[in-house]
Short mmCIF file of C-alpha atoms in Angstrom, two decimals:
data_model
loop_
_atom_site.label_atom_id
_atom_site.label_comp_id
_atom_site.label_asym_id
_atom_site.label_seq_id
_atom_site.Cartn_x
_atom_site.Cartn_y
_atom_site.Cartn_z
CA UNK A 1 0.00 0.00 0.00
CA UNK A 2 1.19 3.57 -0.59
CA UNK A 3 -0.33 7.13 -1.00
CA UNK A 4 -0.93 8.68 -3.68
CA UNK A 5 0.32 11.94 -2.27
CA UNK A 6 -3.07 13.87 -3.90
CA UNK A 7 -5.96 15.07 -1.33
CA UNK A 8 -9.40 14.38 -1.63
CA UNK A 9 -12.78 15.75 0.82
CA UNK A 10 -11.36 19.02 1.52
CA UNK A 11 -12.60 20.27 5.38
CA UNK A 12 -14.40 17.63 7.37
CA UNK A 13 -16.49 15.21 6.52
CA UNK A 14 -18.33 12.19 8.27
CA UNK A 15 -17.82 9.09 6.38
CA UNK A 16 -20.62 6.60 7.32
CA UNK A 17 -21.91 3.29 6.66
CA UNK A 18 -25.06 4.46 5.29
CA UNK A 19 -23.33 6.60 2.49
CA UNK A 20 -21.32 4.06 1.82
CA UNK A 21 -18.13 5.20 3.09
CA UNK A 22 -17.76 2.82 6.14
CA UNK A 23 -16.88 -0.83 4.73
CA UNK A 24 -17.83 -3.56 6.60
CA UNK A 25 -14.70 -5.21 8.25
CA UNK A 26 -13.67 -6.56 11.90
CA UNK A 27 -12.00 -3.07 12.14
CA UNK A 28 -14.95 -1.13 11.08
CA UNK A 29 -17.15 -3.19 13.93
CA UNK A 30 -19.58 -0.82 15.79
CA UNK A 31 -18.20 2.15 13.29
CA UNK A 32 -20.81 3.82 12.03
CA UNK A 33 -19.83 7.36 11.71
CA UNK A 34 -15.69 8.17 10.98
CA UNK A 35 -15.01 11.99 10.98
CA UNK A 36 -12.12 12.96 8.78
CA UNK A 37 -10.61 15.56 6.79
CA UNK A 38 -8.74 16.10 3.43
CA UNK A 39 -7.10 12.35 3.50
CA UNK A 40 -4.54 11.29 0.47
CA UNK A 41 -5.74 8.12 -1.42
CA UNK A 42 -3.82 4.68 -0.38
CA UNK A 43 -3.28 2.34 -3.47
CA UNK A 44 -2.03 -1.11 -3.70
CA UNK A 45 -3.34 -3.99 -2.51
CA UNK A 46 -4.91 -4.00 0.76
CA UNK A 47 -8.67 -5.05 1.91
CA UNK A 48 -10.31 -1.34 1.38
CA UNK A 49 -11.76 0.34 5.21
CA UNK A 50 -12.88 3.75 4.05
CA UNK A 51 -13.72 5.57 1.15
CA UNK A 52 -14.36 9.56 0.25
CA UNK A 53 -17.21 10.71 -0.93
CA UNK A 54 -16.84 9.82 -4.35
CA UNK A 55 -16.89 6.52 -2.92
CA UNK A 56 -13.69 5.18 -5.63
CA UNK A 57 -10.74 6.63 -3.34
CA UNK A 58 -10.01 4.52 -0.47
CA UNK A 59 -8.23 6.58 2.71
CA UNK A 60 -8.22 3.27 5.04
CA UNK A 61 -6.84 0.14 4.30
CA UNK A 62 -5.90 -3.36 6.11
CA UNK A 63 -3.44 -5.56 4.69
CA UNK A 64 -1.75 -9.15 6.03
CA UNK A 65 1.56 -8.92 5.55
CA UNK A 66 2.85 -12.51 6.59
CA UNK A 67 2.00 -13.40 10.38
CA UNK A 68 1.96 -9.18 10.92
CA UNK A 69 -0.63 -6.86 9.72
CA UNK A 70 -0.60 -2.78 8.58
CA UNK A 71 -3.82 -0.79 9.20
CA UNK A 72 -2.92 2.71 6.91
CA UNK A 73 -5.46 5.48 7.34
CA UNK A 74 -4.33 8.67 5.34
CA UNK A 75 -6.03 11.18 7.35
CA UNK A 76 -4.13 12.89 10.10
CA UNK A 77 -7.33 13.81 12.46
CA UNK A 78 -7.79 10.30 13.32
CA UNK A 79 -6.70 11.21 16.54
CA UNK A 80 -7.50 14.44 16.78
CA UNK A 81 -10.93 13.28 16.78
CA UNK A 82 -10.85 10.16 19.06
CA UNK A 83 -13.08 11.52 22.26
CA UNK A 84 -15.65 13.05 20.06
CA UNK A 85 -19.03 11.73 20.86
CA UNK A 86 -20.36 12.28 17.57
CA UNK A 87 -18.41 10.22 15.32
CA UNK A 88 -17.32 6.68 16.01
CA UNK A 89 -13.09 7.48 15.35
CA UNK A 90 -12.27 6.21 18.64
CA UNK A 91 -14.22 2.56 18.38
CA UNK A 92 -11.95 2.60 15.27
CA UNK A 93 -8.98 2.57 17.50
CA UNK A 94 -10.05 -0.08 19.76
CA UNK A 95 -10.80 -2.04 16.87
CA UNK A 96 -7.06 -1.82 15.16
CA UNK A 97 -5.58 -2.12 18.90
CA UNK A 98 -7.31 -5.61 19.70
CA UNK A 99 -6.12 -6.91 16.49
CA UNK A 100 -3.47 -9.77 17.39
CA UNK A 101 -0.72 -8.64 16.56
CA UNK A 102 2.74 -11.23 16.98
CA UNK A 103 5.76 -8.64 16.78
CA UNK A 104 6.77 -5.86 18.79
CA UNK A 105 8.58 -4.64 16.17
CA UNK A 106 5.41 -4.27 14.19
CA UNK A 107 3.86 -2.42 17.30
CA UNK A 108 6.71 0.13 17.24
CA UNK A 109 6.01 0.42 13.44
CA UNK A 110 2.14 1.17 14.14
CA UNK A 111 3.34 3.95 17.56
CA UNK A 112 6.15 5.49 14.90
CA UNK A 113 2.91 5.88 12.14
CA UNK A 114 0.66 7.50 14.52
CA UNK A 115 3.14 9.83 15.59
CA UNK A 116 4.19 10.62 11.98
CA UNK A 117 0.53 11.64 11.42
CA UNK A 118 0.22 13.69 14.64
CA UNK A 119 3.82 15.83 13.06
CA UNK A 120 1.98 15.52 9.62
CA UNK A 121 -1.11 17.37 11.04
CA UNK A 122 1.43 20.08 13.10
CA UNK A 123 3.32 21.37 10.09
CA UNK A 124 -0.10 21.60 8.02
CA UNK A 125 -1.78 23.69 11.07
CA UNK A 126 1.36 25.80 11.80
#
């Protein structure tokens, strides 16, 4: 998986699973509403989480990578937005936390990519 380093749903939007946005997957369980905001497009291979609104770019994506796993979300409010009651961002995080994951190198991986996103959203803001 990779980005496509273009940006798509400028502002914030609320991807759901009633529009369509929202694809069902264990780490979309009990997500019905995902707030979010101008996310690059992931291609390659992986099983697609999230879509924008013109429901063809995906900005979530799972992918097995031998006995590890990578869960890449493009948008850098993820966690901005966790402990907002009106959009379902922080079940999203449970979700990708329980998933079994056998390496600690891959959780250092996943810690390194949220913290890339949280200096990602800093140097846009600033």
């Amino acid at each position: 998986m990779a980005s496509d380093n273009k940006f798509y749903d400028s502002w914030f939007h609320d991807a759901t699973v009633g529009n369509g946005q929202i694809l069902a997957h264990p780490l979309t369980a009990g997500v019905n509403t995902f707030n979010y905001a101008a996310p690059s497009g992931i291609t390659g291979s992986g099983f697609r989480l999230f879509l924008t609104t013109d429901l063809t770019t995906v900005f979530g994506a799972f992918e097995q990578i031998g006995p590890g796993s990578v869960v890449f979300v493009s948008d850098s409010n993820l966690l901005t937005n966790l402990g907002f009651p009106s959009n379902d961002n922080g079940q999203f995080f449970l979700d990708v936390a329980q998933v079994n994951i056998p390496e600690p190198s891959t959780i250092l991986f996943l810690v390194s990519g949220f913290l890339s996103l949280i200096g990602l959203r800093k140097m846009f803001l600033e």
